[in-house]
PDB file of C-alpha atoms and ligand atoms in Angstrom:
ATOM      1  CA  UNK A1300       2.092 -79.846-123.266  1.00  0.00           C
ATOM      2  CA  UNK A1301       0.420 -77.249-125.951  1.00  0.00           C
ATOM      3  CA  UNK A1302      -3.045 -75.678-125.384  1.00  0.00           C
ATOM      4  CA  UNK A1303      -5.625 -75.520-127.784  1.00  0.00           C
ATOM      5  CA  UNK A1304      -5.051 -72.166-129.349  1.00  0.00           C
ATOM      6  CA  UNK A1305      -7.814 -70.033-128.753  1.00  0.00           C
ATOM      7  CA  UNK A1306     -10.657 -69.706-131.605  1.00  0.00           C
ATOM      8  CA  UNK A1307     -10.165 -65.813-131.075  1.00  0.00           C
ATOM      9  CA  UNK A1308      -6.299 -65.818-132.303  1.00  0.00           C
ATOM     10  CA  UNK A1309      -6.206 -68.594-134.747  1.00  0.00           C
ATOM     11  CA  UNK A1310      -3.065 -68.692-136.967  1.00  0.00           C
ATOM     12  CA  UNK A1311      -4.981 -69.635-139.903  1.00  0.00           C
ATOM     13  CA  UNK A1312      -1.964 -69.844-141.939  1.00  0.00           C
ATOM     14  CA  UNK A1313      -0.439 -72.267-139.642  1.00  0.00           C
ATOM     15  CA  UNK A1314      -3.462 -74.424-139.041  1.00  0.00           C
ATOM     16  CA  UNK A1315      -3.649 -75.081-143.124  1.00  0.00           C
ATOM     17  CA  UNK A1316       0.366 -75.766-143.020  1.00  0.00           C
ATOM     18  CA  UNK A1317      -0.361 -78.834-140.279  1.00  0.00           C
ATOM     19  CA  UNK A1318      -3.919 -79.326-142.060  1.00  0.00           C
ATOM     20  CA  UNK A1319      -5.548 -79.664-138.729  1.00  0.00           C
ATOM     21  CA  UNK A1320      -8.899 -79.357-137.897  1.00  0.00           C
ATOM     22  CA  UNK A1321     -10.092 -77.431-134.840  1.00  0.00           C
ATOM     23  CA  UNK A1322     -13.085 -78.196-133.055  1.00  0.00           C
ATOM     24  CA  UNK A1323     -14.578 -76.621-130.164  1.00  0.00           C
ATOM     25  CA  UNK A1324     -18.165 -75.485-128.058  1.00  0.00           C
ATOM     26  CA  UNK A1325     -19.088 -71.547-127.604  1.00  0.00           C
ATOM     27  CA  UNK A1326     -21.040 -71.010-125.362  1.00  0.00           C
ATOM     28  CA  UNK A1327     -23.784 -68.529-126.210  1.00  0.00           C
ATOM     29  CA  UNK A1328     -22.028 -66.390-123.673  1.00  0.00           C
ATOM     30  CA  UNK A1329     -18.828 -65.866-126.245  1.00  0.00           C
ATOM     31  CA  UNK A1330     -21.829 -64.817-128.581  1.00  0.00           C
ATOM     32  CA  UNK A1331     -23.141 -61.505-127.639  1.00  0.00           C
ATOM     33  CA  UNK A1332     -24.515 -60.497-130.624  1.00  0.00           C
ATOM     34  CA  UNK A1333     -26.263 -63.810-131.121  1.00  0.00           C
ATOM     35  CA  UNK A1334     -27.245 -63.946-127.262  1.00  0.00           C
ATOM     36  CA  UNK A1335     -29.099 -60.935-127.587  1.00  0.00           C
ATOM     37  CA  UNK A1336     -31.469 -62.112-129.752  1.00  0.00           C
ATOM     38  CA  UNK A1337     -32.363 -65.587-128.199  1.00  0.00           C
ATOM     39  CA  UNK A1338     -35.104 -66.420-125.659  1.00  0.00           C
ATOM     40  CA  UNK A1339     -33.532 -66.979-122.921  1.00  0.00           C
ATOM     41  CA  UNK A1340     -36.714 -68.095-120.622  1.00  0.00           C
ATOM     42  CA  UNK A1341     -36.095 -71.324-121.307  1.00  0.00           C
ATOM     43  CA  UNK A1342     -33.923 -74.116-120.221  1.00  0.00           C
ATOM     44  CA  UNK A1343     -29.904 -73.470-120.715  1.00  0.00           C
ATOM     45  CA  UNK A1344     -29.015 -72.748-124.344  1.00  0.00           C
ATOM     46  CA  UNK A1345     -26.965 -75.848-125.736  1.00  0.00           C
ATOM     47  CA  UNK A1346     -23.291 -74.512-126.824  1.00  0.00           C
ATOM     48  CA  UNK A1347     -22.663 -74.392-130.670  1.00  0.00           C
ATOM     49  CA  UNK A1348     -20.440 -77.145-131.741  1.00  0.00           C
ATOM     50  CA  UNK A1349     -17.727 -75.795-134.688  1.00  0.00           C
ATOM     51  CA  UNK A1350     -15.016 -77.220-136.547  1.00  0.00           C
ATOM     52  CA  UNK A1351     -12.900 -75.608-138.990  1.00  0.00           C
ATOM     53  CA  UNK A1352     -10.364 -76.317-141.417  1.00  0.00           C
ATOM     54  CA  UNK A1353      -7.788 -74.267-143.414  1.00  0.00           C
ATOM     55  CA  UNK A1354      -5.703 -75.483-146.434  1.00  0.00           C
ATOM     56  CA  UNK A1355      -3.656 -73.612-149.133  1.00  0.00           C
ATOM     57  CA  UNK A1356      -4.906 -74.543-152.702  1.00  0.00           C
ATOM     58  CA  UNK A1357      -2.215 -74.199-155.376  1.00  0.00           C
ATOM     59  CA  UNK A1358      -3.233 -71.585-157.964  1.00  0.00           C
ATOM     60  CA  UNK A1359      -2.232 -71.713-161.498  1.00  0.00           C
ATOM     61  CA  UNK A1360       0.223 -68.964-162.233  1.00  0.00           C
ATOM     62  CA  UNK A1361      -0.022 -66.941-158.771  1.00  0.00           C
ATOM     63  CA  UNK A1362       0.297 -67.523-155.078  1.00  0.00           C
ATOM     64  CA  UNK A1363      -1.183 -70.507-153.267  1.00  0.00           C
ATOM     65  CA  UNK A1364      -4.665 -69.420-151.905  1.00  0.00           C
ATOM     66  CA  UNK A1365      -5.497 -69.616-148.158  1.00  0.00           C
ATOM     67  CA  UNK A1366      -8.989 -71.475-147.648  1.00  0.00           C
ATOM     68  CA  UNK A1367     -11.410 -71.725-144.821  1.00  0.00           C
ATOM     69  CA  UNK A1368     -14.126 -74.455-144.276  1.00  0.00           C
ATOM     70  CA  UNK A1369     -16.475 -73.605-141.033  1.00  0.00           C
ATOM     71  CA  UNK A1370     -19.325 -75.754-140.461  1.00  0.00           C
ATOM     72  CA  UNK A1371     -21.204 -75.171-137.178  1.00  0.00           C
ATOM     73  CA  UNK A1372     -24.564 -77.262-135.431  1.00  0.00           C
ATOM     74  CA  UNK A1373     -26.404 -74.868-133.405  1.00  0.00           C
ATOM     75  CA  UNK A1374     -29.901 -75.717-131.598  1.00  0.00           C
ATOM     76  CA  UNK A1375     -31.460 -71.622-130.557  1.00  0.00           C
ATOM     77  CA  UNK A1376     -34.211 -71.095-128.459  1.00  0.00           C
ATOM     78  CA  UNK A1377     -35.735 -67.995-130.321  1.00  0.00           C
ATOM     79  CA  UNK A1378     -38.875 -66.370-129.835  1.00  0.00           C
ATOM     80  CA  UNK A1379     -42.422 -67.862-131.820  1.00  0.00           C
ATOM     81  CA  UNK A1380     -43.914 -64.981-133.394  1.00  0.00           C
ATOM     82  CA  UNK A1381     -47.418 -66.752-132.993  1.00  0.00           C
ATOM     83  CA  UNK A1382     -47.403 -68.053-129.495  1.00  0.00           C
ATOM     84  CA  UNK A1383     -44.576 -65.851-128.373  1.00  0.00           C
ATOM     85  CA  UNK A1384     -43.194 -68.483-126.275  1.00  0.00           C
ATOM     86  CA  UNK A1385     -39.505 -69.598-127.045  1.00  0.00           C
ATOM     87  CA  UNK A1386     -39.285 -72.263-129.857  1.00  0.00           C
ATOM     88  CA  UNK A1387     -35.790 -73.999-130.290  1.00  0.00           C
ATOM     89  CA  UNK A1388     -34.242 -73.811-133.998  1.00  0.00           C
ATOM     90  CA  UNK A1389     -31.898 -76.285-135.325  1.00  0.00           C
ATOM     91  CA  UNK A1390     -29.654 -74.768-137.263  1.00  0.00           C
ATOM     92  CA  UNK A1391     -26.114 -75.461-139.044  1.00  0.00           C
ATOM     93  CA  UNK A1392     -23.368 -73.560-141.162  1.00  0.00           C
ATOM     94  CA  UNK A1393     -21.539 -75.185-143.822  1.00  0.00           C
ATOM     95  CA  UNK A1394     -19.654 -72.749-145.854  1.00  0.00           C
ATOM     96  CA  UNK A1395     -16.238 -71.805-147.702  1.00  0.00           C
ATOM     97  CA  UNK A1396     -14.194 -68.919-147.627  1.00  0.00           C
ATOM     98  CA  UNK A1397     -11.586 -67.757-149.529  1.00  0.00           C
ATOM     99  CA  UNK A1398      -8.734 -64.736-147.588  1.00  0.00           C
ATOM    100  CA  UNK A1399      -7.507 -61.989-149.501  1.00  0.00           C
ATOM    101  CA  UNK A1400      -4.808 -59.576-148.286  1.00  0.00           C
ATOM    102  CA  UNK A1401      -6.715 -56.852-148.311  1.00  0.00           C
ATOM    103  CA  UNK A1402     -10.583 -54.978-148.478  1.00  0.00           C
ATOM    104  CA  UNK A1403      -9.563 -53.726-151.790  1.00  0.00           C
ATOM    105  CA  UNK A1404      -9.130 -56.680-152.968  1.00  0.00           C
ATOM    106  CA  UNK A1405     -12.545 -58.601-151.551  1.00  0.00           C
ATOM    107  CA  UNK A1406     -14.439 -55.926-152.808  1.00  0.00           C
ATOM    108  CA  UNK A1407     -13.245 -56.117-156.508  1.00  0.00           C
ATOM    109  CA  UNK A1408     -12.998 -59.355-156.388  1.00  0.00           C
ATOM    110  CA  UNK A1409     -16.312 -60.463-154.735  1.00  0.00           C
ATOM    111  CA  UNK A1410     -18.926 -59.939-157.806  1.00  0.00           C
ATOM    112  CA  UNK A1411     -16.637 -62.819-159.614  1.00  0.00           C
ATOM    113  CA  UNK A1412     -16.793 -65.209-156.945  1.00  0.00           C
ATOM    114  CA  UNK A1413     -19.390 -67.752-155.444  1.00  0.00           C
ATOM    115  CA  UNK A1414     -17.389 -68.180-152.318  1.00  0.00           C
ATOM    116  CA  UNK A1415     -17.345 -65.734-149.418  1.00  0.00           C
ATOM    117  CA  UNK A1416     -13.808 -63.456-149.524  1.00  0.00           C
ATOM    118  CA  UNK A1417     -12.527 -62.369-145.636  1.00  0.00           C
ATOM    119  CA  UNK A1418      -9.311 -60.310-144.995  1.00  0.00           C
ATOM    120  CA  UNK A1419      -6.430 -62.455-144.113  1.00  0.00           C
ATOM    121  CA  UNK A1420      -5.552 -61.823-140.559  1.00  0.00           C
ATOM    122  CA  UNK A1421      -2.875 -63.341-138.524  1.00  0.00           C
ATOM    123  CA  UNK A1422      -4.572 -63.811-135.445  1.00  0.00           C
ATOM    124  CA  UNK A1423      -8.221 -64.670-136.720  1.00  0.00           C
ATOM    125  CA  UNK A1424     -11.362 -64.378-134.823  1.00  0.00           C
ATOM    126  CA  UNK A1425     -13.030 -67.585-135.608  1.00  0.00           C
ATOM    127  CA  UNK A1426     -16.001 -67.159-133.136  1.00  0.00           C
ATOM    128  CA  UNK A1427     -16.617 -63.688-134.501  1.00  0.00           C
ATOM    129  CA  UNK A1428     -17.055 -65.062-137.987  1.00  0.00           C
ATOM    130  CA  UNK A1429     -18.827 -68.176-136.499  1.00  0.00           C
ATOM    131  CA  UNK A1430     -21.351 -65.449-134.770  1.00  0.00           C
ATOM    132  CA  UNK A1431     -22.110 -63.839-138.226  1.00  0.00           C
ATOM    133  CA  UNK A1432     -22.891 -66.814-140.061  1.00  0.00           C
ATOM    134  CA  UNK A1433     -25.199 -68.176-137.131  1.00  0.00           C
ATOM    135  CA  UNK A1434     -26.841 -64.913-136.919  1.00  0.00           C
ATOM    136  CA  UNK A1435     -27.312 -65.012-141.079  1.00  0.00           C
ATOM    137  CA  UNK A1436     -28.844 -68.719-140.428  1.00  0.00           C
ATOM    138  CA  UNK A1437     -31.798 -67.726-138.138  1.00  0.00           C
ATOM    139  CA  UNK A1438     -35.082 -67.340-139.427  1.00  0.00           C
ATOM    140  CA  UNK A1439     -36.435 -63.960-139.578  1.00  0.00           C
ATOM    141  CA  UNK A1440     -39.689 -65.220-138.510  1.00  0.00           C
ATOM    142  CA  UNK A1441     -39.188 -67.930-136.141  1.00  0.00           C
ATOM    143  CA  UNK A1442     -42.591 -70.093-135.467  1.00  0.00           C
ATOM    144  CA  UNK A1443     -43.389 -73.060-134.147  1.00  0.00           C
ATOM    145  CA  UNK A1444     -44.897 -75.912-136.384  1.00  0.00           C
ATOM    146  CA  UNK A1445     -47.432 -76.079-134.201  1.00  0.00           C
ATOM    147  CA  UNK A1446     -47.844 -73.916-130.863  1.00  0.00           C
ATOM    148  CA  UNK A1447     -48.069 -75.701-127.683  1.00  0.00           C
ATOM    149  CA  UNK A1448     -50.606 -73.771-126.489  1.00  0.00           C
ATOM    150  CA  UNK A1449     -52.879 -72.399-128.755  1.00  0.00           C
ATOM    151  CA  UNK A1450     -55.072 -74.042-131.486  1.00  0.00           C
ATOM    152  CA  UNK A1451     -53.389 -73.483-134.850  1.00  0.00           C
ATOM    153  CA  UNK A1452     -54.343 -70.177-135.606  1.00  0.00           C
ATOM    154  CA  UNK A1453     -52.918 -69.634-139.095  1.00  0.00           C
ATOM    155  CA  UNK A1454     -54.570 -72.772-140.572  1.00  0.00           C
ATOM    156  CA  UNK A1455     -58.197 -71.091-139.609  1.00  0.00           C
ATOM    157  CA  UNK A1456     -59.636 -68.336-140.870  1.00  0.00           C
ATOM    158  CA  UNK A1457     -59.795 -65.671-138.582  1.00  0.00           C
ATOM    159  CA  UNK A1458     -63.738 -64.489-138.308  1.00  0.00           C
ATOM    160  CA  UNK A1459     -64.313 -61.499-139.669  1.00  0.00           C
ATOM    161  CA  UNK A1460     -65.269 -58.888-137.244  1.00  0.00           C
ATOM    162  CA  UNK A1461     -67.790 -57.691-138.389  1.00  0.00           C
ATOM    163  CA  UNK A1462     -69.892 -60.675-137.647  1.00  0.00           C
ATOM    164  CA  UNK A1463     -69.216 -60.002-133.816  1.00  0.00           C
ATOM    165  CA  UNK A1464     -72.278 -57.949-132.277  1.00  0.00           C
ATOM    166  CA  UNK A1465     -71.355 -54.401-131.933  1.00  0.00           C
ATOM    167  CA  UNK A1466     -70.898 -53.529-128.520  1.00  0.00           C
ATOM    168  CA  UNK A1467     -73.702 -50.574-128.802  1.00  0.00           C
ATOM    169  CA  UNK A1468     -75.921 -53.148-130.944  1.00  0.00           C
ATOM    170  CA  UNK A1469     -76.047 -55.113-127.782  1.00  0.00           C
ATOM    171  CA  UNK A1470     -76.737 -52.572-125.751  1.00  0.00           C
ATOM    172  CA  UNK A1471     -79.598 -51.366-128.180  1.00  0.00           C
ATOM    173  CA  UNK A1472     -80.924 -54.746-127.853  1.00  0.00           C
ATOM    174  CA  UNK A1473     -81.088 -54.996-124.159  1.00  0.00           C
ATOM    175  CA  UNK A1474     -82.687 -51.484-123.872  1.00  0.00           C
ATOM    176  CA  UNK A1475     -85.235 -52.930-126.689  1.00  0.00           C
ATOM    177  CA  UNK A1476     -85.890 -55.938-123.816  1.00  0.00           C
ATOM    178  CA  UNK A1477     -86.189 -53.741-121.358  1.00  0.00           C
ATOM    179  CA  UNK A1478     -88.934 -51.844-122.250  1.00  0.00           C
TER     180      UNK A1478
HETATM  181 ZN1   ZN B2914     -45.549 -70.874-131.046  1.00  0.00          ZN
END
């Protein structure tokens, strides 16, 4: 009997030798970085469903490269910036990225490249990387379409203040009455 390896210690290398796909839940729990920015008032956060796949693409002329595909379906109770109460955001990641042996090399490489470069590592943190491309995903202003709550207030014009009575004004005017 094997064990699914853990998605903290993937041999990446290995995985795109057996082309395998890995699949798996986090719980927002594995996710502290995420967690922390959640509203967690709310019924239980749904885990994050993930699969990954590496392969080696042949290169012309060098070394076969070592490719990741991540996608990711997340739905994140965040905070409405309107209503302030938590509004859930589907969200997904569906990206590429290509390893490089070392930060030398992502950084002079990464101005030529559309795809995302990481630093091979044997034993690869797959949640860790899942966590930062979640955490680029979420809105920075998270709203709800419409607020349960309150009327829509962005589609009214706010009244100008000015056309509220002054607080003295309506004293002024009750003194005037009382005389
Ligand atoms: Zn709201």
């Amino acid at each position: 009997m094997t064990s699914a390896p853990s998605p903290r210690k993937l041999k990446l290398h290995v995985m795109a030798q057996e082309a395998r796909e890995h699949a798996g839940l986090a719980e927002v729990s594995e996710l502290p970085r995420l967690r922390s920015d959640l509203d967690l008032s709310g019924p239980p956060v749904q885990p994050v469903a993930w699969q990954a796949m590496a392969q080696w693409r042949e290169r012309a002329g060098g070394e076969p490269e070592l490719w990741l595909h991540l996608r990711a379906k997340a739905e994140l109770p965040l905070t409405c910036q309107r209503c302030m109460t938590p509004v859930v955001q589907a969200l997904t990641v569906d990206r590429w990225f290509r390893f490089v042996e070392s930060e030398e090399v992502a950084q002079a490489e990464d101005d030529d490249c559309e795809e995302d470069l990481l630093v091979f590592e044997p034993q690869f943190d797959l949640l860790n990387l899942l966590e930062d491309e979640i955490l680029m995903e979420l809105p920075l202003v998270p709203m709800h379409e419409t607020c349960p709550d309150l009327p829509a207030l962005g589609e009214e014009p706010v009244e100008p203040s000015d056309e509220r009575p002054h607080p003295f004004a309506v004293l002024a005017s009750l003194k005037g009455k009382a005389r």
